[in-house]
Amino acid sequence: MKVGISACSDGQLKEWEKQNEELETILYEQGIEATFAKHIYAKKDGYSGTDKERAEDLMRFYQDDSVNAIYDISGGDLANGVLTYLDWNVIAATNKTFWGYSDLTTIINAIFTKTGKTSVLYQIKNLVYADGKLQRKRFAEFVSKKNNELFDVKYTFLQGKQMEGVVVGGNIRCLLKLAGTEYWPDMNGKILLLEAYGGEISQIATLFTQLEQMGVYKQVAGIILGTFTAYEKSGATQSVFDLLKEHIPKTLPVAKTSEIGHGGDSKAIVIGGIIRL
């Protein structure tokens, strides 16, 4: 198996080069050959390359028949810049799965909107972070088809008792960069996943309000709340759900999981795939 390693968002810092070399070694030990895009490391003001250059890197992987999947290792703010330059017909015609998290929420949801294809919300560099041993075990068992623990997310219901539908969403701030664009997913009947790394109460409140004003909560069939890292560390007296329920119908099912988000121990979820809770 061969995978392409891209960085469609902010460029990687040069001091992360050893991390990426370690990732390459770990993948190789699991029978996966990794090939890195041309534009990985930050060169100027956080950019590894222009929006067009980073998009061309991604399209090369989609056009390369020897590449089976694409893992994006970046995050930050710049990923939506590549969307203008992607060839959606080429992407739709392949059976390759794109993996990424955080700012890659923009690309993942755009892929679903423009092609109907699924992607995986997951940071492959979790294999070399603090919980790397656990993540390597999960990933190896997924690759070997021993089990699906990497995607087996535990949850509890905060409102309602069940939900079913196609999952869209991811990082709430990054998802909302697609609002008003051709890349925004159709929310009707969907299960909306929301999580965040940054943002304390006022920042998250305003994003919840925006979704309400867009009519999203009247369209979706359920909401899954992942981790909200900064919020949950802020000492706010209201929980994320306390804040959310001011905006949503009382009949809308809401589930909470601590296993999807920016934590090094986070699991994976398929965006564009059907989920039943």
mmCIF file of C-alpha atoms in Angstrom:
data_model
loop_
_atom_site.group_PDB
_atom_site.id
_atom_site.type_symbol
_atom_site.label_atom_id
_atom_site.label_comp_id
_atom_site.label_asym_id
_atom_site.label_seq_id
_atom_site.Cartn_x
_atom_site.Cartn_y
_atom_site.Cartn_z
ATOM 1 C CA MET A 1 0.000 0.000 0.000
ATOM 2 C CA LYS A 2 1.189 3.501 -0.843
ATOM 3 C CA VAL A 3 -0.106 6.781 0.603
ATOM 4 C CA GLY A 4 0.441 10.413 -0.227
ATOM 5 C CA ILE A 5 1.293 12.805 2.617
ATOM 6 C CA SER A 6 -0.036 16.294 1.958
ATOM 7 C CA ALA A 7 -0.116 19.604 3.840
ATOM 8 C CA CYS A 8 -2.996 21.614 2.377
ATOM 9 C CA SER A 9 -3.264 23.963 5.364
ATOM 10 C CA ASP A 10 -0.423 25.807 7.139
ATOM 11 C CA GLY A 11 3.105 24.684 6.388
ATOM 12 C CA GLN A 12 4.847 22.384 8.842
ATOM 13 C CA LEU A 13 7.549 23.886 11.027
ATOM 14 C CA LYS A 14 11.052 22.748 10.131
ATOM 15 C CA GLU A 15 11.549 21.391 13.654
ATOM 16 C CA TRP A 16 8.741 18.903 12.994
ATOM 17 C CA GLU A 17 10.798 17.192 10.305
ATOM 18 C CA LYS A 18 11.922 14.428 12.694
ATOM 19 C CA GLN A 19 8.271 13.797 13.657
ATOM 20 C CA ASN A 20 7.408 13.348 10.004
ATOM 21 C CA GLU A 21 10.366 11.044 9.448
ATOM 22 C CA GLU A 22 9.194 8.993 12.440
ATOM 23 C CA LEU A 23 5.706 8.846 10.938
ATOM 24 C CA GLU A 24 7.154 7.618 7.656
ATOM 25 C CA THR A 25 9.029 4.860 9.518
ATOM 26 C CA ILE A 26 5.956 3.782 11.511
ATOM 27 C CA LEU A 27 3.867 3.561 8.352
ATOM 28 C CA TYR A 28 6.609 1.580 6.601
ATOM 29 C CA GLU A 29 6.672 -0.900 9.487
ATOM 30 C CA GLN A 30 2.961 -1.446 8.886
ATOM 31 C CA GLY A 31 3.491 -2.130 5.191
ATOM 32 C CA ILE A 32 2.634 1.387 4.014
ATOM 33 C CA GLU A 33 4.947 3.369 1.764
ATOM 34 C CA ALA A 34 4.607 7.113 2.285
ATOM 35 C CA THR A 35 5.449 9.713 -0.326
ATOM 36 C CA PHE A 36 5.497 13.368 0.700
ATOM 37 C CA ALA A 37 4.095 16.264 -1.308
ATOM 38 C CA LYS A 38 6.432 18.945 -2.637
ATOM 39 C CA HIS A 39 5.060 21.635 -0.356
ATOM 40 C CA ILE A 40 5.159 20.461 3.267
ATOM 41 C CA TYR A 41 7.305 22.892 5.249
ATOM 42 C CA ALA A 42 6.581 26.579 5.875
ATOM 43 C CA LYS A 43 8.699 28.898 3.765
ATOM 44 C CA LYS A 44 7.075 32.326 3.898
ATOM 45 C CA ASP A 45 4.558 33.652 6.442
ATOM 46 C CA GLY A 46 3.335 30.161 7.290
ATOM 47 C CA TYR A 47 2.826 29.126 3.664
ATOM 48 C CA SER A 48 4.540 26.014 2.317
ATOM 49 C CA GLY A 49 3.433 27.065 -1.161
ATOM 50 C CA THR A 50 0.704 29.056 -2.847
ATOM 51 C CA ASP A 51 -2.894 27.862 -2.706
ATOM 52 C CA LYS A 52 -2.529 26.625 -6.276
ATOM 53 C CA GLU A 53 0.748 24.806 -5.565
ATOM 54 C CA ARG A 54 -0.731 22.995 -2.559
ATOM 55 C CA ALA A 55 -3.792 22.068 -4.608
ATOM 56 C CA GLU A 56 -1.549 20.729 -7.363
ATOM 57 C CA ASP A 57 0.248 18.585 -4.765
ATOM 58 C CA LEU A 58 -3.072 17.076 -3.730
ATOM 59 C CA MET A 59 -4.226 16.498 -7.311
ATOM 60 C CA ARG A 60 -0.962 14.713 -8.132
ATOM 61 C CA PHE A 61 -1.824 12.137 -5.482
ATOM 62 C CA TYR A 62 -5.339 11.742 -6.849
ATOM 63 C CA GLN A 63 -3.953 11.294 -10.366
ATOM 64 C CA ASP A 64 -1.218 8.840 -9.315
ATOM 65 C CA ASP A 65 -2.626 5.329 -9.697
ATOM 66 C CA SER A 66 0.023 3.942 -7.337
ATOM 67 C CA VAL A 67 -1.297 6.048 -4.417
ATOM 68 C CA ASN A 68 -4.082 4.303 -2.481
ATOM 69 C CA ALA A 69 -4.991 6.985 0.074
ATOM 70 C CA ILE A 70 -4.039 10.516 1.103
ATOM 71 C CA TYR A 71 -3.119 11.570 4.644
ATOM 72 C CA ASP A 72 -2.917 15.287 5.330
ATOM 73 C CA ILE A 73 -0.665 16.127 8.285
ATOM 74 C CA SER A 74 -1.381 19.854 8.487
ATOM 75 C CA GLY A 75 -3.770 22.129 10.332
ATOM 76 C CA GLY A 76 -4.215 25.826 10.923
ATOM 77 C CA ASP A 77 -6.085 28.236 8.656
ATOM 78 C CA LEU A 78 -5.133 27.962 4.993
ATOM 79 C CA ALA A 79 -6.811 24.777 3.713
ATOM 80 C CA ASN A 80 -9.851 26.401 2.122
ATOM 81 C CA GLY A 81 -7.521 28.265 -0.229
ATOM 82 C CA VAL A 82 -6.891 25.106 -2.250
ATOM 83 C CA LEU A 83 -10.577 24.417 -2.987
ATOM 84 C CA THR A 84 -10.707 26.732 -6.013
ATOM 85 C CA TYR A 85 -8.000 24.735 -7.744
ATOM 86 C CA LEU A 86 -9.188 21.158 -7.178
ATOM 87 C CA ASP A 87 -10.526 19.023 -10.040
ATOM 88 C CA TRP A 88 -13.677 17.523 -8.571
ATOM 89 C CA ASN A 89 -14.260 15.245 -11.560
ATOM 90 C CA VAL A 90 -10.871 13.615 -11.041
ATOM 91 C CA ILE A 91 -11.488 13.253 -7.303
ATOM 92 C CA ALA A 92 -14.943 11.762 -7.902
ATOM 93 C CA ALA A 93 -13.538 9.178 -10.320
ATOM 94 C CA THR A 94 -11.047 7.710 -7.825
ATOM 95 C CA ASN A 95 -11.551 5.329 -4.917
ATOM 96 C CA LYS A 96 -9.003 7.098 -2.721
ATOM 97 C CA THR A 97 -9.896 8.259 0.784
ATOM 98 C CA PHE A 98 -8.660 11.575 2.110
ATOM 99 C CA TRP A 99 -7.697 11.735 5.814
ATOM 100 C CA GLY A 100 -7.209 14.926 7.808
ATOM 101 C CA TYR A 101 -8.528 16.907 10.759
ATOM 102 C CA SER A 102 -9.012 20.419 12.127
ATOM 103 C CA ASP A 103 -8.671 22.899 9.239
ATOM 104 C CA LEU A 104 -8.945 20.002 6.781
ATOM 105 C CA THR A 105 -12.614 19.972 7.763
ATOM 106 C CA THR A 106 -12.963 22.410 4.854
ATOM 107 C CA ILE A 107 -11.580 19.970 2.281
ATOM 108 C CA ILE A 108 -13.312 16.933 3.780
ATOM 109 C CA ASN A 109 -16.761 18.537 3.629
ATOM 110 C CA ALA A 110 -16.097 20.041 0.197
ATOM 111 C CA ILE A 111 -15.195 16.576 -1.107
ATOM 112 C CA PHE A 112 -18.519 15.248 0.160
ATOM 113 C CA THR A 113 -20.476 18.206 -1.228
ATOM 114 C CA LYS A 114 -18.890 18.147 -4.672
ATOM 115 C CA THR A 115 -18.450 14.386 -5.165
ATOM 116 C CA GLY A 116 -20.475 12.493 -2.541
ATOM 117 C CA LYS A 117 -17.279 10.698 -1.491
ATOM 118 C CA THR A 118 -16.422 9.927 2.115
ATOM 119 C CA SER A 119 -13.308 11.109 3.968
ATOM 120 C CA VAL A 120 -11.884 10.393 7.413
ATOM 121 C CA LEU A 121 -11.605 13.026 10.124
ATOM 122 C CA TYR A 122 -8.349 11.951 11.793
ATOM 123 C CA GLN A 123 -4.815 13.283 12.224
ATOM 124 C CA ILE A 124 -2.399 10.568 11.131
ATOM 125 C CA LYS A 125 0.356 12.268 13.164
ATOM 126 C CA ASN A 126 -1.443 10.998 16.251
ATOM 127 C CA LEU A 127 0.777 7.953 15.635
ATOM 128 C CA VAL A 128 3.795 9.980 16.800
ATOM 129 C CA TYR A 129 2.207 12.213 19.439
ATOM 130 C CA ALA A 130 1.960 11.618 23.200
ATOM 131 C CA ASP A 131 -0.583 8.806 22.867
ATOM 132 C CA GLY A 132 1.304 7.304 19.949
ATOM 133 C CA LYS A 133 1.579 3.808 21.386
ATOM 134 C CA LEU A 134 -2.200 3.518 21.748
ATOM 135 C CA GLN A 135 -2.807 5.115 18.359
ATOM 136 C CA ARG A 136 -0.299 2.852 16.600
ATOM 137 C CA LYS A 137 -2.060 -0.187 18.060
ATOM 138 C CA ARG A 138 -5.470 1.021 16.887
ATOM 139 C CA PHE A 139 -4.173 1.949 13.454
ATOM 140 C CA ALA A 140 -2.287 -1.333 12.974
ATOM 141 C CA GLU A 141 -5.382 -3.317 13.908
ATOM 142 C CA PHE A 142 -7.438 -1.255 11.450
ATOM 143 C CA VAL A 143 -4.935 -1.759 8.626
ATOM 144 C CA SER A 144 -4.714 -5.504 9.303
ATOM 145 C CA LYS A 145 -8.541 -5.668 9.553
ATOM 146 C CA LYS A 146 -8.246 -7.200 13.003
ATOM 147 C CA ASN A 147 -10.846 -4.820 14.415
ATOM 148 C CA ASN A 148 -12.373 -1.392 13.897
ATOM 149 C CA GLU A 149 -11.505 0.132 17.289
ATOM 150 C CA LEU A 150 -10.035 3.198 15.580
ATOM 151 C CA PHE A 151 -13.584 4.111 14.496
ATOM 152 C CA ASP A 152 -15.486 2.655 17.461
ATOM 153 C CA VAL A 153 -16.519 5.853 19.230
ATOM 154 C CA LYS A 154 -18.152 5.752 22.665
ATOM 155 C CA TYR A 155 -20.870 8.320 23.341
ATOM 156 C CA THR A 156 -23.718 9.312 25.647
ATOM 157 C CA PHE A 157 -26.994 11.015 24.781
ATOM 158 C CA LEU A 158 -27.618 14.462 26.255
ATOM 159 C CA GLN A 159 -30.951 14.925 24.499
ATOM 160 C CA GLY A 160 -33.063 12.298 22.753
ATOM 161 C CA LYS A 161 -32.303 8.585 22.531
ATOM 162 C CA GLN A 162 -31.268 7.817 18.961
ATOM 163 C CA MET A 163 -30.127 9.323 15.685
ATOM 164 C CA GLU A 164 -29.283 8.083 12.217
ATOM 165 C CA GLY A 165 -27.964 9.781 9.113
ATOM 166 C CA VAL A 166 -24.961 10.816 7.079
ATOM 167 C CA VAL A 167 -22.277 12.588 9.116
ATOM 168 C CA VAL A 168 -21.022 16.021 8.070
ATOM 169 C CA GLY A 169 -19.015 18.641 9.922
ATOM 170 C CA GLY A 170 -15.920 18.496 12.086
ATOM 171 C CA ASN A 171 -14.120 21.520 13.487
ATOM 172 C CA ILE A 172 -16.857 24.131 13.921
ATOM 173 C CA ARG A 173 -14.736 27.193 13.107
ATOM 174 C CA CYS A 174 -13.307 25.639 9.975
ATOM 175 C CA LEU A 175 -16.646 24.210 8.830
ATOM 176 C CA LEU A 176 -18.194 27.667 8.957
ATOM 177 C CA LYS A 177 -15.576 28.976 6.524
ATOM 178 C CA LEU A 178 -17.630 27.116 3.911
ATOM 179 C CA ALA A 179 -20.859 28.979 4.771
ATOM 180 C CA GLY A 180 -22.273 30.745 1.726
ATOM 181 C CA THR A 181 -19.975 28.889 -0.680
ATOM 182 C CA GLU A 182 -20.600 26.101 -3.168
ATOM 183 C CA TYR A 183 -18.739 23.767 -0.809
ATOM 184 C CA TRP A 184 -21.215 23.985 2.090
ATOM 185 C CA PRO A 185 -22.831 20.555 2.636
ATOM 186 C CA ASP A 186 -26.584 20.028 2.363
ATOM 187 C CA MET A 187 -27.609 19.725 6.014
ATOM 188 C CA ASN A 188 -31.051 18.200 5.473
ATOM 189 C CA GLY A 189 -31.344 14.962 7.459
ATOM 190 C CA LYS A 190 -27.633 14.951 8.305
ATOM 191 C CA ILE A 191 -25.889 14.214 11.592
ATOM 192 C CA LEU A 192 -23.773 17.273 12.385
ATOM 193 C CA LEU A 193 -20.477 16.635 14.147
ATOM 194 C CA LEU A 194 -19.023 19.649 15.963
ATOM 195 C CA GLU A 195 -15.729 19.944 17.834
ATOM 196 C CA ALA A 196 -13.120 22.621 18.433
ATOM 197 C CA TYR A 197 -9.563 23.180 19.607
ATOM 198 C CA GLY A 198 -9.593 26.908 20.330
ATOM 199 C CA GLY A 199 -12.393 29.161 21.484
ATOM 200 C CA GLU A 200 -13.744 29.837 24.950
ATOM 201 C CA ILE A 201 -17.363 30.609 25.756
ATOM 202 C CA SER A 202 -17.930 33.766 23.702
ATOM 203 C CA GLN A 203 -16.197 32.389 20.603
ATOM 204 C CA ILE A 204 -18.125 29.108 20.683
ATOM 205 C CA ALA A 205 -21.395 30.902 21.499
ATOM 206 C CA THR A 206 -21.134 33.061 18.392
ATOM 207 C CA LEU A 207 -20.491 30.023 16.178
ATOM 208 C CA PHE A 208 -23.516 28.212 17.628
ATOM 209 C CA THR A 209 -25.541 31.353 16.960
ATOM 210 C CA GLN A 210 -24.367 31.489 13.348
ATOM 211 C CA LEU A 211 -25.498 27.912 12.759
ATOM 212 C CA GLU A 212 -28.900 28.771 14.237
ATOM 213 C CA GLN A 213 -29.255 31.858 12.050
ATOM 214 C CA MET A 214 -28.402 29.752 8.990
ATOM 215 C CA GLY A 215 -31.280 27.408 9.858
ATOM 216 C CA VAL A 216 -28.986 24.419 10.315
ATOM 217 C CA TYR A 217 -30.546 23.130 13.543
ATOM 218 C CA LYS A 218 -33.937 22.863 11.811
ATOM 219 C CA GLN A 219 -32.399 20.817 8.996
ATOM 220 C CA VAL A 220 -30.219 18.246 10.746
ATOM 221 C CA ALA A 221 -31.404 14.953 12.266
ATOM 222 C CA GLY A 222 -28.961 15.064 15.167
ATOM 223 C CA ILE A 223 -25.799 16.606 16.584
ATOM 224 C CA ILE A 224 -22.669 14.908 17.906
ATOM 225 C CA LEU A 225 -20.516 17.056 20.171
ATOM 226 C CA GLY A 226 -16.862 16.091 20.232
ATOM 227 C CA THR A 227 -14.257 17.694 22.458
ATOM 228 C CA PHE A 228 -13.978 21.487 22.740
ATOM 229 C CA THR A 229 -10.423 21.676 24.062
ATOM 230 C CA ALA A 230 -10.002 25.314 25.112
ATOM 231 C CA TYR A 231 -13.619 25.645 26.258
ATOM 232 C CA GLU A 232 -13.428 22.554 28.457
ATOM 233 C CA LYS A 233 -10.224 23.859 30.075
ATOM 234 C CA SER A 234 -11.545 27.389 30.570
ATOM 235 C CA GLY A 235 -13.455 26.786 33.795
ATOM 236 C CA ALA A 236 -16.704 28.055 32.250
ATOM 237 C CA THR A 237 -19.712 27.319 34.452
ATOM 238 C CA GLN A 238 -21.797 26.303 31.438
ATOM 239 C CA SER A 239 -21.004 23.120 29.533
ATOM 240 C CA VAL A 240 -20.825 23.129 25.750
ATOM 241 C CA PHE A 241 -24.258 21.498 25.702
ATOM 242 C CA ASP A 242 -25.640 24.127 28.075
ATOM 243 C CA LEU A 243 -24.594 26.712 25.517
ATOM 244 C CA LEU A 244 -25.872 24.752 22.527
ATOM 245 C CA LYS A 245 -29.324 23.954 23.912
ATOM 246 C CA GLU A 246 -30.187 27.666 23.939
ATOM 247 C CA HIS A 247 -30.149 27.473 20.133
ATOM 248 C CA ILE A 248 -31.639 24.082 19.195
ATOM 249 C CA PRO A 249 -35.088 22.491 19.243
ATOM 250 C CA LYS A 250 -35.788 20.393 22.338
ATOM 251 C CA THR A 251 -36.662 17.481 20.054
ATOM 252 C CA LEU A 252 -33.261 17.413 18.299
ATOM 253 C CA PRO A 253 -31.116 14.446 19.450
ATOM 254 C CA VAL A 254 -27.697 15.405 20.810
ATOM 255 C CA ALA A 255 -24.903 12.983 21.723
ATOM 256 C CA LYS A 256 -21.544 13.715 23.368
ATOM 257 C CA THR A 257 -18.236 11.924 22.863
ATOM 258 C CA SER A 258 -14.806 12.597 24.314
ATOM 259 C CA GLU A 259 -13.210 10.472 21.586
ATOM 260 C CA ILE A 260 -13.465 12.846 18.615
ATOM 261 C CA GLY A 261 -11.529 16.102 18.457
ATOM 262 C CA HIS A 262 -8.006 17.443 18.817
ATOM 263 C CA GLY A 263 -6.793 15.197 21.635
ATOM 264 C CA GLY A 264 -3.846 12.958 20.910
ATOM 265 C CA ASP A 265 -6.025 10.008 21.907
ATOM 266 C CA SER A 266 -8.853 10.927 19.521
ATOM 267 C CA LYS A 267 -10.399 8.286 17.297
ATOM 268 C CA ALA A 268 -11.513 8.591 13.676
ATOM 269 C CA ILE A 269 -14.931 9.193 12.126
ATOM 270 C CA VAL A 270 -16.087 8.921 8.511
ATOM 271 C CA ILE A 271 -17.482 12.163 7.113
ATOM 272 C CA GLY A 272 -20.055 11.388 4.446
ATOM 273 C CA GLY A 273 -20.753 7.968 5.921
ATOM 274 C CA ILE A 274 -23.936 6.798 7.648
ATOM 275 C CA ILE A 275 -23.929 6.569 11.439
ATOM 276 C CA ARG A 276 -26.506 5.041 13.759
ATOM 277 C CA LEU A 277 -26.467 5.897 17.458
#
